[in-house]
Amino acid sequence: MEKKNIDWSSLGFSYIQTDKRFVANYKDGAWDEGVLTSDPNVTISECACVLQYSQSCFEGLKAYTTEDGHIVTFRPDLNAARMKDSCERLEMPVYPEDKWVDAVVSVIEANAAYVPPYGSGATLYLRPYMFGSNAVIGVKPADEYQFRIFCTPVGPYFKGGAKPITIRVCDFDRAAPHGTGHIKAGLNYAMSLYAIMDAHRQGYDENMYLDAATRTKVEETGGANFLFVTKDGKVVTPKSDSILPSITRRSLVYVAKEYLGLEVEERPVAFEEVKDFAECGLCGTAAVISPVGKIVDHGKEICLPSGMNEMGPVTKKLYDTLTGIQMGRLEAPEGWIKVIR
């Protein structure tokens, strides 16, 4: 199979239109079979529920070329299950999980020429999403929905290596107790846009959100879970009902325990503890782990011992091990890697 004529090494994390995408429609209480189409455009009513009341959710996952030349994707069954949870919380019909994974596979296969080669640092990013499509003027769920998956080749999230970032303790709340913080709803990300742009204007790379109820516990950032390392090498991740259950974080926890033999704690993390940690990282699909070097709490700086020059040693081992599994350099746990071709 001949690859597209793309300068893989120059790719950023931005959209490039590919050949095919998957589209399925829900109407009269049932999903149709869905099709692959070359049309990238979405046509909906001006009064579509998604435009009026933001009834939408999405997922993100990647396809890779492994060291031995296979095209694979990573734990798509967990993305399907998480989207099911999002749909149920937003009163949207669930697209069957087995068909969800099949649709992901079909999109990767149809766009195999866009999967970057091994060693390029680039990957194929997939974006499954669903939205209420019919006209709704009263506040209620839609009756019709569209489920789509497109893909785009993207470069490494960090150009020139993963340099530690500086984040701030945010005055805004990401999610309320008993709210929608635990699902991947589009509205959650809309609410975070002002906060992240404000952080950038103030010279920070990201926000650290605290729990909305007491503002004493660490939750997450606008799009990633936190991972901390204690000075004696223990991995600690915050636990809360309003944190999005990151598939990358869950995978890193397993890697820490089973591959690296580290002790792991998943528990509420008081902000007061942060100054005592040795390392901090943000984990998610895009970057796997973004190292944090400094946290600023209203002018008071917390400088992590791992520093501002490179990932801390434990974070680096976690990163190298998980990416090694994803790229086929290390043996994967059963069911983690789905081979496309």
CSV table of C-alpha atoms in Angstrom, one decimal:
chain,number,residue,atom,x,y,z
A,1,MET,CA,0.0,0.0,0.0
A,2,GLU,CA,1.4,3.4,-1.0
A,3,LYS,CA,1.3,6.1,1.6
A,4,LYS,CA,0.1,9.6,0.8
A,5,ASN,CA,2.7,12.1,-0.2
A,6,ILE,CA,2.9,13.9,3.1
A,7,ASP,CA,5.8,15.3,4.9
A,8,TRP,CA,5.2,13.3,8.1
A,9,SER,CA,7.9,15.0,10.1
A,10,SER,CA,6.3,18.5,9.6
A,11,LEU,CA,2.8,17.6,10.8
A,12,GLY,CA,1.3,19.5,13.7
A,13,PHE,CA,-1.7,18.6,15.8
A,14,SER,CA,-4.3,20.0,13.3
A,15,TYR,CA,-6.9,18.8,10.9
A,16,ILE,CA,-6.1,17.4,7.5
A,17,GLN,CA,-9.0,16.1,5.4
A,18,THR,CA,-8.7,12.4,4.6
A,19,ASP,CA,-10.5,10.3,2.0
A,20,LYS,CA,-13.3,8.6,4.0
A,21,ARG,CA,-15.4,9.0,7.1
A,22,PHE,CA,-18.1,6.9,8.7
A,23,VAL,CA,-21.7,8.2,9.1
A,24,ALA,CA,-24.7,6.6,10.8
A,25,ASN,CA,-28.1,8.1,11.4
A,26,TYR,CA,-30.6,7.4,14.2
A,27,LYS,CA,-34.3,7.9,13.3
A,28,ASP,CA,-37.6,6.4,14.3
A,29,GLY,CA,-36.0,4.7,17.3
A,30,ALA,CA,-33.2,2.8,15.4
A,31,TRP,CA,-29.8,3.2,13.9
A,32,ASP,CA,-29.3,2.6,10.2
A,33,GLU,CA,-26.4,0.5,8.9
A,34,GLY,CA,-24.0,3.4,8.5
A,35,VAL,CA,-21.8,4.1,5.5
A,36,LEU,CA,-18.3,5.3,4.6
A,37,THR,CA,-18.5,8.5,2.6
A,38,SER,CA,-16.1,10.9,0.9
A,39,ASP,CA,-18.2,13.9,1.8
A,40,PRO,CA,-16.7,15.7,4.8
A,41,ASN,CA,-19.7,18.1,5.2
A,42,VAL,CA,-22.4,17.9,7.8
A,43,THR,CA,-25.9,19.3,6.8
A,44,ILE,CA,-28.4,19.9,9.6
A,45,SER,CA,-31.3,22.1,10.5
A,46,GLU,CA,-30.6,25.6,11.7
A,47,CYS,CA,-32.6,24.5,14.7
A,48,ALA,CA,-30.7,21.3,15.3
A,49,CYS,CA,-30.6,20.3,19.0
A,50,VAL,CA,-26.8,20.3,18.9
A,51,LEU,CA,-26.8,24.0,17.9
A,52,GLN,CA,-29.5,25.0,20.4
A,53,TYR,CA,-28.6,23.0,23.5
A,54,SER,CA,-25.2,21.5,22.8
A,55,GLN,CA,-26.4,17.9,22.9
A,56,SER,CA,-23.2,16.2,21.7
A,57,CYS,CA,-20.3,14.0,22.9
A,58,PHE,CA,-17.1,12.7,21.4
A,59,GLU,CA,-14.1,10.5,21.7
A,60,GLY,CA,-10.5,10.5,20.6
A,61,LEU,CA,-8.1,7.6,19.8
A,62,LYS,CA,-5.2,6.9,17.6
A,63,ALA,CA,-4.0,4.4,15.0
A,64,TYR,CA,-0.3,3.6,14.8
A,65,THR,CA,2.2,1.8,12.5
A,66,THR,CA,4.1,-0.6,14.7
A,67,GLU,CA,7.8,-1.6,14.5
A,68,ASP,CA,6.9,-4.7,12.5
A,69,GLY,CA,4.8,-2.7,10.0
A,70,HIS,CA,1.3,-3.5,11.2
A,71,ILE,CA,-1.4,-0.8,11.6
A,72,VAL,CA,-3.0,-1.0,15.0
A,73,THR,CA,-5.3,0.9,17.3
A,74,PHE,CA,-5.2,1.1,21.1
A,75,ARG,CA,-8.0,-0.2,23.4
A,76,PRO,CA,-10.9,1.0,21.2
A,77,ASP,CA,-13.3,-1.0,23.3
A,78,LEU,CA,-12.8,1.4,26.2
A,79,ASN,CA,-13.5,4.4,24.0
A,80,ALA,CA,-16.7,2.7,22.9
A,81,ALA,CA,-17.7,2.0,26.5
A,82,ARG,CA,-16.9,5.6,27.6
A,83,MET,CA,-19.0,7.0,24.7
A,84,LYS,CA,-21.9,4.7,25.9
A,85,ASP,CA,-21.7,6.3,29.3
A,86,SER,CA,-21.6,9.8,27.8
A,87,CYS,CA,-24.7,9.1,25.6
A,88,GLU,CA,-26.7,7.7,28.5
A,89,ARG,CA,-25.9,10.7,30.6
A,90,LEU,CA,-27.0,13.1,27.8
A,91,GLU,CA,-30.2,11.2,26.9
A,92,MET,CA,-28.7,10.1,23.5
A,93,PRO,CA,-29.1,6.7,21.9
A,94,VAL,CA,-26.1,4.4,22.4
A,95,TYR,CA,-24.4,3.3,19.2
A,96,PRO,CA,-23.7,-0.5,19.8
A,97,GLU,CA,-20.2,-0.9,21.2
A,98,ASP,CA,-19.3,-3.8,18.9
A,99,LYS,CA,-20.4,-1.8,15.8
A,100,TRP,CA,-18.7,1.2,17.2
A,101,VAL,CA,-15.3,-0.6,17.2
A,102,ASP,CA,-16.1,-2.0,13.7
A,103,ALA,CA,-16.8,1.5,12.4
A,104,VAL,CA,-13.4,2.7,13.8
A,105,VAL,CA,-11.7,-0.2,12.1
A,106,SER,CA,-13.5,0.6,8.8
A,107,VAL,CA,-12.3,4.2,8.9
A,108,ILE,CA,-8.7,3.2,9.6
A,109,GLU,CA,-8.8,0.7,6.8
A,110,ALA,CA,-10.3,3.1,4.4
A,111,ASN,CA,-7.6,5.7,5.2
A,112,ALA,CA,-4.6,3.4,5.7
A,113,ALA,CA,-2.6,5.5,3.3
A,114,TYR,CA,-2.8,8.3,5.9
A,115,VAL,CA,-1.4,6.3,8.8
A,116,PRO,CA,2.1,7.7,9.3
A,117,PRO,CA,5.0,5.3,9.0
A,118,TYR,CA,6.8,3.9,12.1
A,119,GLY,CA,9.5,6.2,13.5
A,120,SER,CA,8.0,9.4,12.1
A,121,GLY,CA,6.6,10.4,15.5
A,122,ALA,CA,3.2,10.9,13.8
A,123,THR,CA,-0.1,9.0,14.2
A,124,LEU,CA,-3.6,8.8,12.8
A,125,TYR,CA,-6.0,10.6,15.2
A,126,LEU,CA,-9.6,9.4,15.1
A,127,ARG,CA,-12.5,11.5,16.3
A,128,PRO,CA,-15.8,9.6,16.8
A,129,TYR,CA,-18.7,12.0,17.8
A,130,MET,CA,-22.5,12.1,18.0
A,131,PHE,CA,-25.0,15.0,18.1
A,132,GLY,CA,-28.7,15.7,18.1
A,133,SER,CA,-29.5,16.5,14.5
A,134,ASN,CA,-33.2,17.3,14.2
A,135,ALA,CA,-34.9,20.6,14.9
A,136,VAL,CA,-35.6,21.2,18.6
A,137,ILE,CA,-36.8,24.5,20.0
A,138,GLY,CA,-38.1,23.4,23.4
A,139,VAL,CA,-35.6,22.2,25.9
A,140,LYS,CA,-35.6,18.5,25.4
A,141,PRO,CA,-33.5,15.7,23.8
A,142,ALA,CA,-33.5,15.4,20.1
A,143,ASP,CA,-35.4,12.6,18.3
A,144,GLU,CA,-32.8,12.1,15.6
A,145,TYR,CA,-29.0,11.8,15.9
A,146,GLN,CA,-25.9,11.4,13.7
A,147,PHE,CA,-22.8,9.4,14.7
A,148,ARG,CA,-19.7,10.1,12.7
A,149,ILE,CA,-16.0,9.2,12.7
A,150,PHE,CA,-13.4,11.1,10.8
A,151,CYS,CA,-9.6,10.8,11.0
A,152,THR,CA,-6.6,13.0,10.4
A,153,PRO,CA,-2.8,12.4,10.5
A,154,VAL,CA,-1.2,14.4,13.3
A,155,GLY,CA,2.4,15.0,14.3
A,156,PRO,CA,3.9,14.4,17.8
A,157,TYR,CA,2.2,16.6,20.4
A,158,PHE,CA,5.6,17.8,21.5
A,159,LYS,CA,7.9,19.1,18.8
A,160,GLY,CA,11.5,18.7,19.9
A,161,GLY,CA,10.7,16.6,23.0
A,162,ALA,CA,8.4,16.8,26.0
A,163,LYS,CA,9.5,19.8,27.9
A,164,PRO,CA,7.9,20.4,31.3
A,165,ILE,CA,5.1,22.9,31.3
A,166,THR,CA,3.9,25.6,33.8
A,167,ILE,CA,0.3,25.4,35.0
A,168,ARG,CA,-1.7,27.6,37.3
A,169,VAL,CA,-4.4,26.8,39.9
A,170,CYS,CA,-7.6,28.0,38.2
A,171,ASP,CA,-10.2,30.2,39.8
A,172,PHE,CA,-12.9,28.7,37.5
A,173,ASP,CA,-14.6,25.3,38.0
A,174,ARG,CA,-14.4,22.6,35.4
A,175,ALA,CA,-17.2,20.4,36.7
A,176,ALA,CA,-19.7,20.4,39.6
A,177,PRO,CA,-20.4,17.5,41.9
A,178,HIS,CA,-23.0,15.2,40.3
A,179,GLY,CA,-22.5,17.2,37.0
A,180,THR,CA,-21.0,16.0,33.7
A,181,GLY,CA,-17.3,16.0,34.5
A,182,HIS,CA,-17.1,12.2,34.2
A,183,ILE,CA,-18.3,12.1,30.6
A,184,LYS,CA,-16.8,13.4,27.3
A,185,ALA,CA,-19.5,16.0,26.6
A,186,GLY,CA,-18.7,18.7,24.1
A,187,LEU,CA,-20.3,21.3,26.5
A,188,ASN,CA,-17.5,20.5,29.1
A,189,TYR,CA,-14.9,21.7,26.7
A,190,ALA,CA,-16.8,24.8,25.6
A,191,MET,CA,-16.9,25.8,29.3
A,192,SER,CA,-13.1,25.4,29.6
A,193,LEU,CA,-12.2,27.6,26.6
A,194,TYR,CA,-12.3,30.9,28.4
A,195,ALA,CA,-10.2,29.5,31.3
A,196,ILE,CA,-7.5,28.0,29.0
A,197,MET,CA,-7.3,31.1,26.9
A,198,ASP,CA,-7.1,33.2,30.1
A,199,ALA,CA,-4.3,31.0,31.3
A,200,HIS,CA,-2.4,31.4,28.0
A,201,ARG,CA,-2.8,35.2,28.2
A,202,GLN,CA,-1.3,35.1,31.7
A,203,GLY,CA,1.7,33.0,30.5
A,204,TYR,CA,0.6,29.6,31.7
A,205,ASP,CA,0.4,26.4,29.6
A,206,GLU,CA,-2.6,24.8,31.4
A,207,ASN,CA,-5.0,25.0,34.3
A,208,MET,CA,-5.2,22.9,37.4
A,209,TYR,CA,-8.8,22.6,38.4
A,210,LEU,CA,-9.7,21.9,42.0
A,211,ASP,CA,-13.0,20.3,43.2
A,212,ALA,CA,-15.9,22.7,42.9
A,213,ALA,CA,-17.4,21.8,46.3
A,214,THR,CA,-14.5,22.6,48.6
A,215,ARG,CA,-11.6,23.8,46.3
A,216,THR,CA,-9.2,21.7,48.4
A,217,LYS,CA,-8.7,18.6,46.1
A,218,VAL,CA,-7.0,18.2,42.8
A,219,GLU,CA,-9.3,17.2,39.9
A,220,GLU,CA,-7.8,17.5,36.4
A,221,THR,CA,-7.0,20.0,33.7
A,222,GLY,CA,-9.3,21.0,30.9
A,223,GLY,CA,-8.5,17.9,28.9
A,224,ALA,CA,-6.2,15.5,30.9
A,225,ASN,CA,-5.9,13.6,34.1
A,226,PHE,CA,-3.2,14.3,36.7
A,227,LEU,CA,-0.5,11.7,37.6
A,228,PHE,CA,1.8,12.4,40.5
A,229,VAL,CA,5.0,10.6,41.8
A,230,THR,CA,6.0,10.8,45.4
A,231,LYS,CA,9.6,11.2,46.5
A,232,ASP,CA,9.8,7.5,47.3
A,233,GLY,CA,8.6,6.5,43.8
A,234,LYS,CA,4.9,5.8,44.4
A,235,VAL,CA,2.5,6.8,41.6
A,236,VAL,CA,-0.6,8.7,42.8
A,237,THR,CA,-3.6,9.6,40.7
A,238,PRO,CA,-6.6,11.7,41.9
A,239,LYS,CA,-9.9,10.0,42.3
A,240,SER,CA,-13.3,11.8,42.0
A,241,ASP,CA,-16.7,11.2,40.5
A,242,SER,CA,-16.3,14.4,38.5
A,243,ILE,CA,-13.0,13.4,36.8
A,244,LEU,CA,-13.1,12.0,33.2
A,245,PRO,CA,-12.0,8.4,33.4
A,246,SER,CA,-8.9,8.7,31.1
A,247,ILE,CA,-8.1,5.5,29.1
A,248,THR,CA,-4.4,6.7,29.0
A,249,ARG,CA,-4.4,7.1,32.8
A,250,ARG,CA,-5.9,3.7,33.4
A,251,SER,CA,-3.3,2.2,31.1
A,252,LEU,CA,-0.5,4.0,32.8
A,253,VAL,CA,-1.7,2.7,36.2
A,254,TYR,CA,-1.6,-0.8,34.9
A,255,VAL,CA,1.9,-0.3,33.4
A,256,ALA,CA,3.1,1.2,36.7
A,257,LYS,CA,1.9,-1.8,38.6
A,258,GLU,CA,2.5,-4.7,36.3
A,259,TYR,CA,5.5,-3.6,34.1
A,260,LEU,CA,7.4,-1.4,36.5
A,261,GLY,CA,6.5,-2.9,39.8
A,262,LEU,CA,5.5,0.4,41.3
A,263,GLU,CA,3.1,1.0,44.1
A,264,VAL,CA,0.0,2.9,42.9
A,265,GLU,CA,-2.6,4.8,44.8
A,266,GLU,CA,-5.9,6.0,43.2
A,267,ARG,CA,-7.4,8.3,45.8
A,268,PRO,CA,-8.5,11.9,46.5
A,269,VAL,CA,-5.5,14.2,46.4
A,270,ALA,CA,-5.5,17.3,48.6
A,271,PHE,CA,-4.0,20.3,47.0
A,272,GLU,CA,-1.8,20.7,50.1
A,273,GLU,CA,0.0,17.5,49.1
A,274,VAL,CA,1.1,18.8,45.8
A,275,LYS,CA,4.2,20.7,47.2
A,276,ASP,CA,5.5,17.3,48.5
A,277,PHE,CA,5.4,15.4,45.2
A,278,ALA,CA,8.6,14.7,43.2
A,279,GLU,CA,7.0,14.6,39.7
A,280,CYS,CA,3.7,15.6,38.0
A,281,GLY,CA,2.3,14.8,34.6
A,282,LEU,CA,-0.9,15.3,32.6
A,283,CYS,CA,-2.0,12.2,30.8
A,284,GLY,CA,-4.2,11.8,27.8
A,285,THR,CA,-4.5,10.5,24.2
A,286,ALA,CA,-2.7,13.4,22.5
A,287,ALA,CA,0.6,13.5,24.3
A,288,VAL,CA,0.4,10.3,26.5
A,289,ILE,CA,2.1,12.3,29.3
A,290,SER,CA,2.8,16.0,29.5
A,291,PRO,CA,5.4,16.7,32.3
A,292,VAL,CA,4.7,19.5,34.7
A,293,GLY,CA,7.6,21.4,36.1
A,294,LYS,CA,5.9,24.3,38.0
A,295,ILE,CA,2.5,24.9,39.5
A,296,VAL,CA,1.6,28.5,40.4
A,297,ASP,CA,-1.0,29.1,43.1
A,298,HIS,CA,-2.0,32.8,42.9
A,299,GLY,CA,1.6,33.9,42.7
A,300,LYS,CA,3.1,31.2,45.0
A,301,GLU,CA,5.3,28.9,43.0
A,302,ILE,CA,5.5,25.1,43.6
A,303,CYS,CA,8.6,23.9,41.7
A,304,LEU,CA,8.6,20.1,41.2
A,305,PRO,CA,12.0,18.5,42.0
A,306,SER,CA,12.0,16.9,38.5
A,307,GLY,CA,12.6,20.4,37.2
A,308,MET,CA,11.8,22.4,34.0
A,309,ASN,CA,14.3,20.6,31.6
A,310,GLU,CA,13.0,17.1,31.1
A,311,MET,CA,10.5,14.5,32.3
A,312,GLY,CA,11.1,13.1,35.8
A,313,PRO,CA,12.6,9.6,35.8
A,314,VAL,CA,9.5,7.7,36.8
A,315,THR,CA,7.3,9.7,34.4
A,316,LYS,CA,9.8,8.9,31.6
A,317,LYS,CA,9.7,5.2,32.4
A,318,LEU,CA,5.9,5.2,32.3
A,319,TYR,CA,5.9,7.2,29.0
A,320,ASP,CA,8.5,4.9,27.4
A,321,THR,CA,6.8,1.7,28.5
A,322,LEU,CA,3.3,2.7,27.3
A,323,THR,CA,4.5,4.1,24.0
A,324,GLY,CA,6.6,1.0,23.6
A,325,ILE,CA,3.4,-1.1,24.0
A,326,GLN,CA,1.5,1.1,21.5
A,327,MET,CA,4.2,0.9,18.9
A,328,GLY,CA,4.8,-2.8,19.2
A,329,ARG,CA,8.3,-2.6,20.8
A,330,LEU,CA,7.0,-4.2,24.0
A,331,GLU,CA,4.5,-7.0,24.4
A,332,ALA,CA,1.0,-5.7,25.1
A,333,PRO,CA,-1.4,-7.0,27.7
A,334,GLU,CA,-4.1,-9.2,26.1
A,335,GLY,CA,-6.8,-7.1,24.3
A,336,TRP,CA,-4.9,-3.8,24.4
A,337,ILE,CA,-3.9,-3.8,20.7
A,338,LYS,CA,-6.3,-4.3,17.9
A,339,VAL,CA,-4.5,-5.1,14.7
A,340,ILE,CA,-6.1,-3.5,11.6
A,341,ARG,CA,-3.8,-5.0,9.0
